[in-house]
CSV table of C-alpha atoms in Angstrom, one decimal:
chain,number,residue,atom,x,y,z
A,15,MET,CA,-19.9,-5.9,-19.7
A,16,LEU,CA,-22.5,-8.0,-17.8
A,17,GLU,CA,-25.2,-7.8,-20.5
A,18,LYS,CA,-22.9,-9.6,-22.9
A,19,ILE,CA,-22.6,-12.7,-20.8
A,20,ASN,CA,-24.4,-15.9,-21.9
A,21,LEU,CA,-26.3,-17.2,-18.9
A,22,LYS,CA,-27.9,-20.2,-20.7
A,23,LYS,CA,-25.0,-22.5,-21.4
A,24,THR,CA,-24.8,-25.8,-19.5
A,25,MET,CA,-22.4,-28.7,-19.1
A,26,ILE,CA,-23.2,-32.3,-18.2
A,27,ASP,CA,-21.2,-34.0,-15.5
A,28,ALA,CA,-19.4,-36.4,-17.9
A,29,GLU,CA,-18.2,-33.5,-20.1
A,30,TYR,CA,-17.1,-31.5,-17.0
A,31,LYS,CA,-15.0,-34.4,-15.7
A,32,GLN,CA,-13.4,-34.8,-19.0
A,33,VAL,CA,-12.6,-31.1,-19.4
A,34,THR,CA,-11.3,-30.5,-15.9
A,35,ARG,CA,-9.4,-33.7,-15.2
A,36,ALA,CA,-6.2,-32.5,-16.8
A,37,LEU,CA,-6.7,-28.9,-15.6
A,38,LYS,CA,-6.9,-30.0,-12.0
A,39,ALA,CA,-3.8,-32.1,-12.4
A,40,ASP,CA,-2.0,-29.2,-14.0
A,41,LEU,CA,-3.0,-26.8,-11.2
A,42,SER,CA,-1.7,-29.3,-8.6
A,43,VAL,CA,1.7,-29.3,-10.3
A,44,LEU,CA,1.9,-25.6,-11.2
A,45,GLN,CA,1.5,-24.5,-7.6
A,46,HIS,CA,4.9,-26.0,-6.8
A,47,SER,CA,6.5,-24.1,-9.8
A,48,LEU,CA,5.0,-20.9,-8.3
A,49,LYS,CA,6.6,-21.6,-5.0
A,50,GLU,CA,10.0,-22.4,-6.5
A,51,ARG,CA,10.0,-19.2,-8.4
A,52,LYS,CA,8.6,-17.2,-5.5
A,53,ILE,CA,5.7,-15.8,-7.5
A,54,PRO,CA,3.0,-14.5,-5.1
A,55,VAL,CA,-0.6,-15.1,-6.3
A,56,ILE,CA,-3.9,-13.3,-5.5
A,57,VAL,CA,-7.1,-15.0,-6.6
A,58,LEU,CA,-10.2,-13.1,-5.8
A,59,PHE,CA,-13.8,-14.0,-6.2
A,60,ASP,CA,-16.5,-11.3,-6.4
A,61,GLY,CA,-20.0,-11.3,-7.7
A,62,TRP,CA,-23.6,-11.7,-6.7
A,63,GLY,CA,-24.7,-13.1,-3.4
A,64,ALA,CA,-25.7,-16.8,-3.8
A,65,ALA,CA,-23.6,-17.0,-6.9
A,66,GLY,CA,-21.6,-19.9,-5.4
A,67,LYS,CA,-18.4,-18.3,-4.2
A,68,GLY,CA,-18.0,-20.5,-1.2
A,69,SER,CA,-18.5,-23.8,-3.0
A,70,ILE,CA,-16.3,-22.8,-5.9
A,71,ILE,CA,-13.4,-21.8,-3.5
A,72,ALA,CA,-13.9,-25.1,-1.7
A,73,ASP,CA,-13.6,-27.0,-5.0
A,74,VAL,CA,-10.4,-25.1,-6.1
A,75,ILE,CA,-8.5,-25.5,-2.8
A,76,LEU,CA,-8.9,-29.3,-2.9
A,77,ASN,CA,-6.2,-29.2,-5.6
A,78,LEU,CA,-3.8,-27.0,-3.6
A,79,ASP,CA,-1.2,-27.8,-0.9
A,80,PRO,CA,-2.8,-26.6,2.3
A,81,ARG,CA,0.6,-25.4,3.5
A,82,ASN,CA,0.9,-22.9,0.7
A,83,PHE,CA,-2.4,-21.0,0.5
A,84,LYS,CA,-4.8,-19.0,2.7
A,85,VAL,CA,-8.4,-18.2,2.1
A,86,MET,CA,-9.4,-14.7,3.1
A,87,SER,CA,-13.0,-13.9,3.8
A,88,THR,CA,-13.6,-10.1,3.5
A,89,LEU,CA,-16.4,-8.7,5.6
A,90,GLU,CA,-17.6,-5.1,5.8
A,91,PRO,CA,-14.8,-3.0,7.4
A,92,THR,CA,-15.0,-2.6,11.1
A,93,GLU,CA,-15.1,0.8,12.8
A,94,GLU,CA,-11.4,0.4,13.6
A,95,GLU,CA,-10.6,-0.5,10.0
A,96,ARG,CA,-12.5,2.6,8.8
A,97,ARG,CA,-10.1,4.7,10.8
A,98,HIS,CA,-7.3,3.8,8.4
A,99,PRO,CA,-6.9,4.4,4.7
A,100,PHE,CA,-9.3,2.5,2.4
A,101,LEU,CA,-6.7,0.0,1.2
A,102,TRP,CA,-4.9,-0.4,4.5
A,103,ARG,CA,-6.6,-3.6,5.6
A,104,HIS,CA,-6.1,-5.1,2.1
A,105,TRP,CA,-2.4,-4.2,1.9
A,106,CYS,CA,-1.9,-5.9,5.3
A,107,ARG,CA,-3.2,-9.2,3.9
A,108,ILE,CA,-1.3,-9.5,0.6
A,109,PRO,CA,0.6,-12.8,0.4
A,110,ALA,CA,4.4,-13.3,0.6
A,111,ARG,CA,6.4,-14.4,-2.4
A,112,GLY,CA,5.6,-18.0,-3.4
A,113,ARG,CA,2.3,-18.1,-1.5
A,114,ILE,CA,-1.3,-18.0,-2.7
A,115,ALA,CA,-4.1,-15.8,-1.2
A,116,ILE,CA,-7.7,-16.6,-2.2
A,117,PHE,CA,-10.1,-13.8,-1.4
A,118,ASP,CA,-13.8,-14.4,-0.9
A,119,ARG,CA,-14.7,-10.9,-1.9
A,120,SER,CA,-11.9,-8.3,-1.5
A,121,TRP,CA,-11.5,-4.6,-1.9
A,122,TYR,CA,-14.2,-4.4,-4.6
A,123,PRO,CA,-17.4,-4.3,-2.4
A,124,GLU,CA,-16.1,-0.9,-1.2
A,125,VAL,CA,-16.6,0.6,-4.7
A,126,SER,CA,-19.7,-1.3,-5.7
A,127,VAL,CA,-22.0,-2.3,-2.8
A,128,GLU,CA,-21.1,0.8,-0.7
A,129,ARG,CA,-21.9,3.0,-3.7
A,130,VAL,CA,-25.4,1.7,-3.7
A,131,GLU,CA,-26.1,1.1,-0.1
A,132,LYS,CA,-24.0,3.7,1.7
A,133,GLY,CA,-24.3,6.5,-0.7
A,134,LEU,CA,-20.7,6.6,-1.6
A,135,SER,CA,-20.3,9.7,-3.9
A,136,ASP,CA,-19.2,9.3,-7.5
A,137,LEU,CA,-16.0,11.3,-6.8
A,138,GLU,CA,-15.0,9.0,-3.9
A,139,THR,CA,-16.0,5.9,-5.9
A,140,TYR,CA,-13.8,6.9,-8.8
A,141,ARG,CA,-11.0,7.9,-6.5
A,142,ARG,CA,-11.1,4.5,-4.9
A,143,MET,CA,-11.2,2.8,-8.2
A,144,ASP,CA,-8.1,4.7,-9.3
A,145,ASP,CA,-6.4,3.7,-6.0
A,146,ILE,CA,-7.3,0.0,-6.7
A,147,ASN,CA,-5.8,0.2,-10.2
A,148,ALA,CA,-2.6,1.7,-8.7
A,149,PHE,CA,-2.6,-0.9,-6.0
A,150,GLU,CA,-3.0,-3.8,-8.4
A,151,ARG,CA,-0.5,-2.4,-10.9
A,152,GLN,CA,2.1,-1.9,-8.1
A,153,LEU,CA,1.7,-5.5,-7.1
A,154,THR,CA,1.9,-6.9,-10.6
A,155,ASP,CA,4.9,-4.8,-11.4
A,156,ASP,CA,6.5,-6.4,-8.4
A,157,GLY,CA,5.9,-9.9,-9.8
A,158,TYR,CA,2.5,-10.7,-8.3
A,159,LEU,CA,-0.1,-12.6,-10.3
A,160,ILE,CA,-3.7,-11.3,-9.8
A,161,VAL,CA,-6.6,-13.4,-11.1
A,162,LYS,CA,-10.0,-11.7,-10.7
A,163,PHE,CA,-13.3,-13.6,-11.1
A,164,PHE,CA,-16.8,-12.0,-11.1
A,165,LEU,CA,-19.5,-14.6,-10.7
A,166,HIS,CA,-22.6,-13.5,-12.6
A,167,ILE,CA,-26.2,-14.8,-12.3
A,168,SER,CA,-29.6,-13.2,-13.2
A,169,GLN,CA,-32.0,-11.6,-10.7
A,170,LYS,CA,-34.4,-14.5,-11.2
A,171,ASN,CA,-31.8,-17.2,-10.6
A,172,GLN,CA,-30.5,-15.3,-7.5
A,173,LYS,CA,-34.0,-15.2,-6.0
A,174,LYS,CA,-34.5,-19.0,-6.5
A,175,ARG,CA,-31.2,-19.7,-4.8
A,176,LEU,CA,-32.0,-17.4,-1.9
A,177,GLU,CA,-35.3,-19.1,-1.5
A,178,ARG,CA,-33.7,-22.6,-1.6
A,179,LEU,CA,-31.2,-21.6,1.1
A,180,ALA,CA,-33.9,-20.0,3.3
A,181,GLU,CA,-36.1,-23.1,3.2
A,182,ASP,CA,-33.3,-25.3,4.6
A,183,LYS,CA,-32.8,-24.8,8.4
A,184,ASP,CA,-29.1,-25.6,8.0
A,185,THR,CA,-28.5,-22.9,5.5
A,186,ALA,CA,-31.2,-20.3,6.4
A,187,TRP,CA,-28.7,-18.4,8.5
A,188,ARG,CA,-26.8,-17.5,5.3
A,189,VAL,CA,-29.7,-15.5,3.9
A,190,THR,CA,-30.0,-12.0,5.4
A,191,ASP,CA,-32.3,-9.0,4.9
A,192,LYS,CA,-29.5,-7.4,2.9
A,193,ASP,CA,-29.5,-10.3,0.5
A,194,TRP,CA,-33.3,-9.9,-0.2
A,195,LYS,CA,-32.9,-6.2,-0.5
A,196,ARG,CA,-30.0,-6.6,-3.0
A,197,ASN,CA,-32.1,-8.9,-5.0
A,198,LYS,CA,-35.0,-6.5,-5.0
A,199,HIS,CA,-32.6,-3.7,-6.2
A,200,TYR,CA,-30.7,-5.9,-8.6
A,201,ASP,CA,-30.6,-3.4,-11.4
A,202,LYS,CA,-29.0,-0.7,-9.2
A,203,HIS,CA,-26.3,-3.1,-8.1
A,204,CYS,CA,-25.9,-4.3,-11.7
A,205,ARG,CA,-25.1,-0.8,-12.9
A,206,ALA,CA,-22.6,-0.3,-10.0
A,207,PHE,CA,-21.0,-3.7,-10.7
A,208,ASP,CA,-20.8,-3.0,-14.4
A,209,GLU,CA,-19.0,0.4,-14.0
A,210,MET,CA,-16.7,-1.2,-11.5
A,211,LEU,CA,-15.8,-4.0,-13.9
A,212,GLU,CA,-15.2,-1.5,-16.7
A,213,ARG,CA,-13.0,0.9,-14.8
A,214,THR,CA,-10.9,-1.7,-13.1
A,215,ASN,CA,-10.4,-4.1,-16.0
A,216,THR,CA,-6.8,-3.5,-16.7
A,217,PRO,CA,-4.2,-5.3,-18.8
A,218,ASN,CA,-2.2,-6.3,-15.7
A,219,ALA,CA,-5.2,-7.5,-13.7
A,220,PRO,CA,-8.1,-8.2,-16.1
A,221,TRP,CA,-11.6,-9.4,-14.9
A,222,HIS,CA,-12.9,-12.8,-15.9
A,223,ILE,CA,-16.7,-12.7,-15.8
A,224,VAL,CA,-18.0,-16.2,-15.1
A,225,PRO,CA,-21.6,-17.2,-15.8
A,226,SER,CA,-22.6,-19.1,-12.7
A,227,HIS,CA,-26.0,-20.5,-13.4
A,228,ASP,CA,-24.4,-23.8,-14.1
A,229,LYS,CA,-21.7,-24.9,-11.7
A,230,ASN,CA,-20.0,-27.2,-14.1
A,231,CYS,CA,-19.6,-24.4,-16.7
A,232,ALA,CA,-18.4,-22.0,-14.0
A,233,MET,CA,-15.9,-24.4,-12.5
A,234,ALA,CA,-14.5,-25.5,-16.0
A,235,GLU,CA,-14.0,-21.8,-16.9
A,236,ILE,CA,-12.3,-21.0,-13.5
A,237,TYR,CA,-9.9,-23.9,-13.8
A,238,ARG,CA,-9.0,-23.0,-17.4
A,239,VAL,CA,-8.3,-19.4,-16.5
A,240,LEU,CA,-6.3,-20.3,-13.4
A,241,VAL,CA,-4.1,-22.8,-15.3
A,242,GLU,CA,-3.5,-20.4,-18.2
A,243,SER,CA,-2.8,-17.4,-16.0
A,244,ILE,CA,-0.3,-19.4,-13.9
A,245,ARG,CA,1.5,-20.8,-16.9
A,246,GLU,CA,1.8,-17.3,-18.4
A,247,ALA,CA,3.2,-15.9,-15.1
A,248,ILE,CA,5.8,-18.7,-14.8
A,249,ALA,CA,6.8,-18.2,-18.5
A,250,ALA,CA,7.1,-14.4,-17.9
A,251,ALA,CA,9.3,-15.0,-14.8
A,252,ASP,CA,11.5,-17.4,-16.6
A,253,GLU,CA,11.9,-15.0,-19.5
A,254,ALA,CA,12.8,-12.1,-17.3
A,255,LYS,CA,15.6,-14.1,-15.7
A,256,VAL,CA,17.1,-14.9,-19.1
A,257,ASN,CA,16.4,-11.5,-20.7
A,258,PRO,CA,15.8,-8.9,-17.9
A,259,PRO,CA,13.8,-5.9,-19.2
A,260,ALA,CA,15.8,-2.8,-20.0
A,261,PRO,CA,15.3,0.0,-17.3
A,262,PRO,CA,13.3,3.0,-18.5
A,263,VAL,CA,15.2,5.9,-19.8
A,264,GLN,CA,13.2,8.2,-17.5
A,265,THR,CA,11.2,7.7,-14.3
A,266,ARG,CA,7.6,6.9,-14.8
A,267,PRO,CA,5.6,10.2,-14.5
A,268,SER,CA,3.1,10.2,-11.7
A,269,GLY,CA,0.9,13.0,-13.2
A,270,TYR,CA,0.9,14.9,-9.9
A,271,PRO,CA,2.0,18.6,-9.7
A,272,LEU,CA,5.5,19.0,-8.3
A,273,VAL,CA,6.9,21.7,-6.1
A,274,LYS,CA,10.4,22.9,-7.0
A,275,VAL,CA,13.0,22.1,-4.3
A,276,PRO,CA,16.5,23.5,-4.4
A,277,ARG,CA,19.4,21.1,-5.2
A,278,LEU,CA,21.4,20.2,-2.1
A,279,GLU,CA,24.4,22.1,-3.3
A,280,ASP,CA,22.4,25.3,-3.5
A,281,VAL,CA,21.1,25.1,0.1
A,282,ARG,CA,22.7,27.6,2.5
A,283,LEU,CA,24.0,26.0,5.7
A,284,ASP,CA,25.0,29.0,7.7
A,285,MET,CA,21.6,29.2,9.5
A,286,ALA,CA,21.9,29.3,13.3
A,287,ILE,CA,19.9,30.4,16.3
A,288,ASP,CA,20.8,32.0,19.6
A,289,PRO,CA,20.8,29.5,22.5
A,290,MET,CA,18.5,31.6,24.6
A,291,GLU,CA,16.1,32.2,21.8
A,292,TYR,CA,16.2,28.4,21.1
A,293,LYS,CA,15.1,27.7,24.7
A,294,GLU,CA,12.2,30.1,24.5
A,295,LEU,CA,11.0,28.9,21.2
A,296,LEU,CA,11.3,25.3,22.2
A,297,LYS,CA,9.2,25.7,25.2
A,298,LYS,CA,6.6,27.8,23.3
A,299,ASN,CA,6.4,25.4,20.4
A,300,GLN,CA,6.0,22.4,22.6
A,301,LYS,CA,3.0,24.0,24.3
A,302,ARG,CA,1.5,24.8,20.9
A,303,LEU,CA,2.0,21.2,19.8
A,304,ALA,CA,0.2,19.9,22.9
A,305,ASP,CA,-2.8,22.1,22.1
A,306,LEU,CA,-2.8,21.1,18.4
A,307,HIS,CA,-2.5,17.4,19.1
A,308,ASN,CA,-5.7,17.6,21.1
A,309,LYS,CA,-7.4,19.2,18.1
A,310,LEU,CA,-6.0,16.6,15.8
A,311,TYR,CA,-7.5,13.8,18.0
A,312,ARG,CA,-10.9,15.5,18.3
A,313,GLN,CA,-11.1,16.1,14.6
A,314,ARG,CA,-9.7,12.7,13.8
A,315,ILE,CA,-7.0,14.1,11.5
A,316,PRO,CA,-4.0,11.7,11.0
A,317,VAL,CA,-0.4,12.9,10.6
A,318,VAL,CA,2.4,11.1,8.8
A,319,ALA,CA,5.8,12.7,9.3
A,320,VAL,CA,8.9,11.4,7.5
A,321,TYR,CA,12.4,12.1,8.6
A,322,GLU,CA,15.2,11.5,6.2
A,323,GLY,CA,18.7,13.0,6.0
A,324,TRP,CA,22.4,12.4,6.1
A,325,ASP,CA,23.9,10.1,8.8
A,326,ALA,CA,24.6,12.2,11.9
A,327,ALA,CA,22.3,15.0,10.7
A,328,GLY,CA,20.4,14.9,13.9
A,329,LYS,CA,17.2,13.1,13.1
A,330,GLY,CA,16.9,11.4,16.5
A,331,GLY,CA,17.3,14.6,18.5
A,332,ASN,CA,15.0,16.4,16.2
A,333,ILE,CA,12.3,13.8,16.6
A,334,ARG,CA,12.8,13.7,20.4
A,335,ARG,CA,12.2,17.5,20.7
A,336,LEU,CA,9.1,17.3,18.5
A,337,VAL,CA,7.3,14.5,20.4
A,338,THR,CA,8.0,16.1,23.8
A,339,GLY,CA,5.0,18.3,22.9
A,340,LEU,CA,2.7,15.4,21.9
A,341,ASP,CA,0.5,13.1,24.0
A,342,PRO,CA,2.4,9.8,24.2
A,343,ARG,CA,-0.9,7.9,23.8
A,344,GLY,CA,-1.5,9.5,20.4
A,345,TYR,CA,1.8,9.1,18.5
A,346,GLU,CA,4.3,6.5,17.5
A,347,VAL,CA,7.9,6.8,16.3
A,348,VAL,CA,8.5,4.1,13.7
A,349,PRO,CA,12.2,3.3,13.3
A,350,ILE,CA,13.0,1.8,9.9
A,351,ALA,CA,16.0,-0.6,9.7
A,352,SER,CA,17.0,-3.1,7.1
A,353,PRO,CA,13.9,-5.2,6.0
A,354,THR,CA,13.4,-8.5,7.8
A,355,PRO,CA,13.1,-11.7,5.7
A,356,ASP,CA,9.3,-11.5,6.0
A,357,GLU,CA,9.3,-7.9,4.8
A,358,LEU,CA,11.6,-8.8,1.9
A,359,ALA,CA,9.1,-11.5,0.9
A,360,HIS,CA,6.4,-8.8,0.3
A,361,HIS,CA,6.1,-5.6,-1.8
A,362,TYR,CA,8.5,-3.0,-0.3
A,363,LEU,CA,5.6,-0.7,0.6
A,364,TRP,CA,3.8,-3.5,2.6
A,365,ARG,CA,5.7,-2.8,5.9
A,366,PHE,CA,4.9,0.9,5.7
A,367,TRP,CA,1.2,0.4,5.0
A,368,LYS,CA,1.1,-1.8,8.1
A,369,ALA,CA,2.7,1.0,10.2
A,370,LEU,CA,0.2,3.7,9.3
A,371,PRO,CA,-1.6,5.5,12.2
A,372,LYS,CA,-5.4,5.5,12.6
A,373,ASP,CA,-7.1,8.8,12.2
A,374,GLY,CA,-6.4,11.3,15.0
A,375,HIS,CA,-3.0,9.8,15.6
A,376,VAL,CA,0.6,10.7,14.6
A,377,ALA,CA,3.2,8.4,13.0
A,378,ILE,CA,6.7,9.7,12.8
A,379,PHE,CA,9.0,7.6,10.5
A,380,ASP,CA,12.7,7.7,11.3
A,381,ARG,CA,13.7,6.8,7.8
A,382,SER,CA,11.0,5.5,5.5
A,383,TRP,CA,9.9,4.2,2.1
A,384,TYR,CA,12.4,6.6,0.5
A,385,GLY,CA,15.1,4.0,1.2
A,386,ARG,CA,13.9,2.5,-2.1
A,387,VAL,CA,15.3,5.4,-4.1
A,388,MET,CA,18.4,6.0,-1.9
A,389,VAL,CA,20.1,3.1,-0.1
A,390,GLU,CA,18.5,0.3,-2.1
A,391,ARG,CA,19.4,2.2,-5.3
A,392,ILE,CA,23.0,2.8,-4.3
A,393,GLU,CA,23.7,-0.5,-2.7
A,394,GLY,CA,22.0,-2.5,-5.6
A,395,PHE,CA,19.3,-4.0,-3.4
A,396,CYS,CA,16.8,-3.3,-6.1
A,397,THR,CA,17.1,-3.0,-9.9
A,398,GLU,CA,17.3,0.2,-11.8
A,399,THR,CA,13.8,-0.5,-13.2
A,400,GLU,CA,12.5,-0.9,-9.6
A,401,TRP,CA,13.9,2.3,-8.1
A,402,LYS,CA,12.9,4.4,-11.2
A,403,ARG,CA,9.4,2.9,-10.9
A,404,ALA,CA,9.3,3.7,-7.2
A,405,PHE,CA,9.1,7.5,-7.6
A,406,ALA,CA,5.6,7.2,-9.1
A,407,GLU,CA,4.6,4.5,-6.6
A,408,ILE,CA,5.6,6.7,-3.7
A,409,ASN,CA,3.7,9.6,-5.1
A,410,GLU,CA,0.6,7.4,-5.5
A,411,PHE,CA,1.0,6.1,-1.9
A,412,GLU,CA,1.3,9.6,-0.5
A,413,ARG,CA,-1.7,10.8,-2.6
A,414,GLU,CA,-3.8,8.1,-1.1
A,415,LEU,CA,-2.8,9.2,2.4
A,416,CYS,CA,-3.8,12.8,1.6
A,417,ASP,CA,-7.1,11.7,0.1
A,418,TRP,CA,-7.7,9.8,3.3
A,419,GLY,CA,-7.3,13.1,5.2
A,420,ALA,CA,-3.7,12.8,6.4
A,421,ILE,CA,-1.2,15.6,6.8
A,422,VAL,CA,2.0,14.3,5.2
A,423,LEU,CA,5.2,16.0,6.2
A,424,LYS,CA,8.6,15.2,4.8
A,425,PHE,CA,11.9,16.5,6.3
A,426,TRP,CA,15.3,16.2,4.7
A,427,LEU,CA,17.9,17.1,7.4
A,428,HIS,CA,20.9,18.5,5.5
A,429,ILE,CA,24.5,19.0,6.6
A,430,ASP,CA,27.7,19.3,4.6
A,431,ARG,CA,30.4,16.6,4.3
A,432,ASP,CA,32.8,18.3,6.8
A,433,GLU,CA,30.2,18.6,9.5
A,434,GLN,CA,29.3,15.0,9.1
A,435,LEU,CA,33.0,14.0,9.6
A,436,ARG,CA,33.2,16.2,12.7
A,437,ARG,CA,30.2,14.5,14.2
A,438,PHE,CA,31.4,11.0,13.2
A,439,ASN,CA,34.7,11.7,15.0
A,440,ASP,CA,32.9,13.1,18.0
A,441,ARG,CA,30.8,9.9,18.3
A,442,GLU,CA,33.9,7.7,17.9
A,443,ASN,CA,35.7,9.6,20.7
A,444,THR,CA,32.8,9.9,23.2
A,445,PRO,CA,32.0,6.6,25.0
A,446,GLU,CA,28.3,7.4,25.6
A,447,LYS,CA,27.8,8.2,21.9
A,448,ARG,CA,29.9,5.4,20.4
A,449,TRP,CA,26.8,3.2,19.9
A,450,LYS,CA,25.6,5.8,17.3
A,451,ILE,CA,28.4,5.2,14.8
A,452,THR,CA,28.8,2.0,12.8
A,453,ASP,CA,31.0,0.7,10.0
A,454,GLU,CA,28.1,1.1,7.7
A,455,ASP,CA,28.0,4.8,8.4
A,456,TRP,CA,31.6,5.1,7.3
A,457,ARG,CA,30.9,3.0,4.2
A,458,ASN,CA,28.0,5.3,3.3
A,459,ARG,CA,30.1,8.3,3.7
A,460,GLU,CA,32.5,7.0,1.0
A,461,LYS,CA,29.5,7.1,-1.3
A,462,TRP,CA,28.5,10.7,-0.5
A,463,ASP,CA,28.6,11.8,-4.1
A,464,GLN,CA,26.3,8.9,-5.3
A,465,TYR,CA,23.9,9.6,-2.4
A,466,GLU,CA,23.8,13.3,-3.3
A,467,VAL,CA,22.7,12.5,-6.8
A,468,ALA,CA,20.1,10.1,-5.5
A,469,VAL,CA,18.7,12.6,-3.0
A,470,ASN,CA,18.5,15.4,-5.6
A,471,ASP,CA,16.5,13.0,-7.8
A,472,MET,CA,14.3,12.0,-4.9
A,473,LEU,CA,13.6,15.7,-4.0
A,474,ARG,CA,12.8,16.6,-7.6
A,475,GLU,CA,10.6,13.7,-8.4
A,476,THR,CA,8.6,13.4,-5.1
A,477,SER,CA,8.1,16.9,-3.8
A,478,THR,CA,4.4,17.1,-4.8
A,479,ASP,CA,2.0,19.9,-4.0
A,480,PHE,CA,0.1,17.7,-1.5
A,481,ALA,CA,3.3,16.2,0.1
A,482,PRO,CA,6.2,18.6,-0.5
A,483,TRP,CA,9.7,18.2,1.0
A,484,THR,CA,11.0,20.6,3.6
A,485,ILE,CA,14.8,20.9,3.6
A,486,VAL,CA,15.9,21.5,7.1
A,487,GLU,CA,19.3,23.1,7.4
A,488,SER,CA,20.9,21.1,10.2
A,489,GLN,CA,24.4,22.4,10.5
A,490,ASP,CA,23.1,24.0,13.7
A,491,LYS,CA,21.0,21.3,15.4
A,492,LYS,CA,19.0,23.8,17.4
A,493,PHE,CA,18.0,25.8,14.4
A,494,ALA,CA,17.0,22.5,12.7
A,495,ARG,CA,14.8,21.5,15.6
A,496,ILE,CA,12.9,24.7,15.7
A,497,LYS,CA,12.4,24.8,11.9
A,498,ALA,CA,11.0,21.3,11.8
A,499,MET,CA,8.7,22.0,14.8
A,500,GLU,CA,7.4,25.1,13.2
A,501,ALA,CA,6.8,23.4,9.9
A,502,PHE,CA,4.8,20.7,11.7
A,503,ILE,CA,2.8,23.4,13.6
A,504,ASP,CA,2.1,25.4,10.5
A,505,ALA,CA,0.8,22.4,8.6
A,506,VAL,CA,-1.4,21.3,11.5
A,507,LYS,CA,-2.8,24.8,12.1
A,508,ALA,CA,-3.6,25.1,8.4
A,509,ARG,CA,-5.8,22.0,8.7
A,510,VAL,CA,-7.5,22.3,12.1
């Protein structure tokens, strides 16, 4: 892609002012339309060192309301950030609806510069590029506008700019040994950039390669693209309000191998355990968990465990017995309630990315991202298109966790309708348990049949070979606790 770019074109100041006067005015007006329609925008600038990213960003933001944008400068990941999944720090910084995030570099150096300078393997490079494509597609499907600029200059021009910066005592600090080395190995970096641009140039988030030898030409092109992209996003949002897209007939296939899981109505619920045997196994398993947790920490293996199930199925008690065997400094239980206004203003996966553990630690989610395809589906908190799309998005998310090295465990705690009613009544009639039962629990119970359909769909579509579901028969809570603990232990033992 880069070899086709014309690096000789220039533009005089008078022409530049004439071309950009209206574009700048349009940009100033359009930003308010974005805010009104709650369209979140990501504008990212990548490219060669000394290509002018800083001065270009400074020019662009002069036309924006400072209350509605944020400039993100992306440095090399810290040691702490490297202990999380590759995209974790970038997911944490996506803008809320109606706001603009401008990235001075972004996630792309981790598939280009790192490939050349840190020996990132081709396999890992391509995997990260696939993750980026999924990340950007998930955001644009959710209404985000992503505008990507790559600022291109020649090796000779880059060297001249570096020399000019180095000669001035006020700017010499900006030129590092890495900059000189990158200029020296320009061709290697060019090949890495070129493949990155090719593989991540998607219809939903295309690259705009900007020749940056002449600042006037570069700025004129950037303003043109920004204004056109924003206008298109606003028009698409307005059209979707008038004529909402029809939901897909089928869920979007994720392309991952699935593991067959029985339908809920076919699960036997007569499993039970002798109370004395339960006590012995509980004590034994908690000791095993303590030993395995030490190994997880030493080998820096993260664990992400998800607990879902019927109301009153015993999730809290199950989790409590599991974590008794873990070092409290190395795990966190993440309770998931209704999303806050800030969480609703972001992609639904945002709050879960933020809660992921670092390597060697355990995160246990008491309810999770699966709310998208259960409660949000049933209660109408998302559209049919959105919840059908979520199956593939969730599989992609969990695939990224596994590629990072995480053990992903997913438990569905299952009881029948009569047992739920018995437990609800027990909670209602026991003062110290009454806080556990709410009006919402009773409303959900009335929709049992709808939830059963949704859960069967969820189990069928998201039980992948890398993150399969474990159905935990919870009619007998003690049996359920031992089964979940042993599934946890077996998965960790297989890894460590």
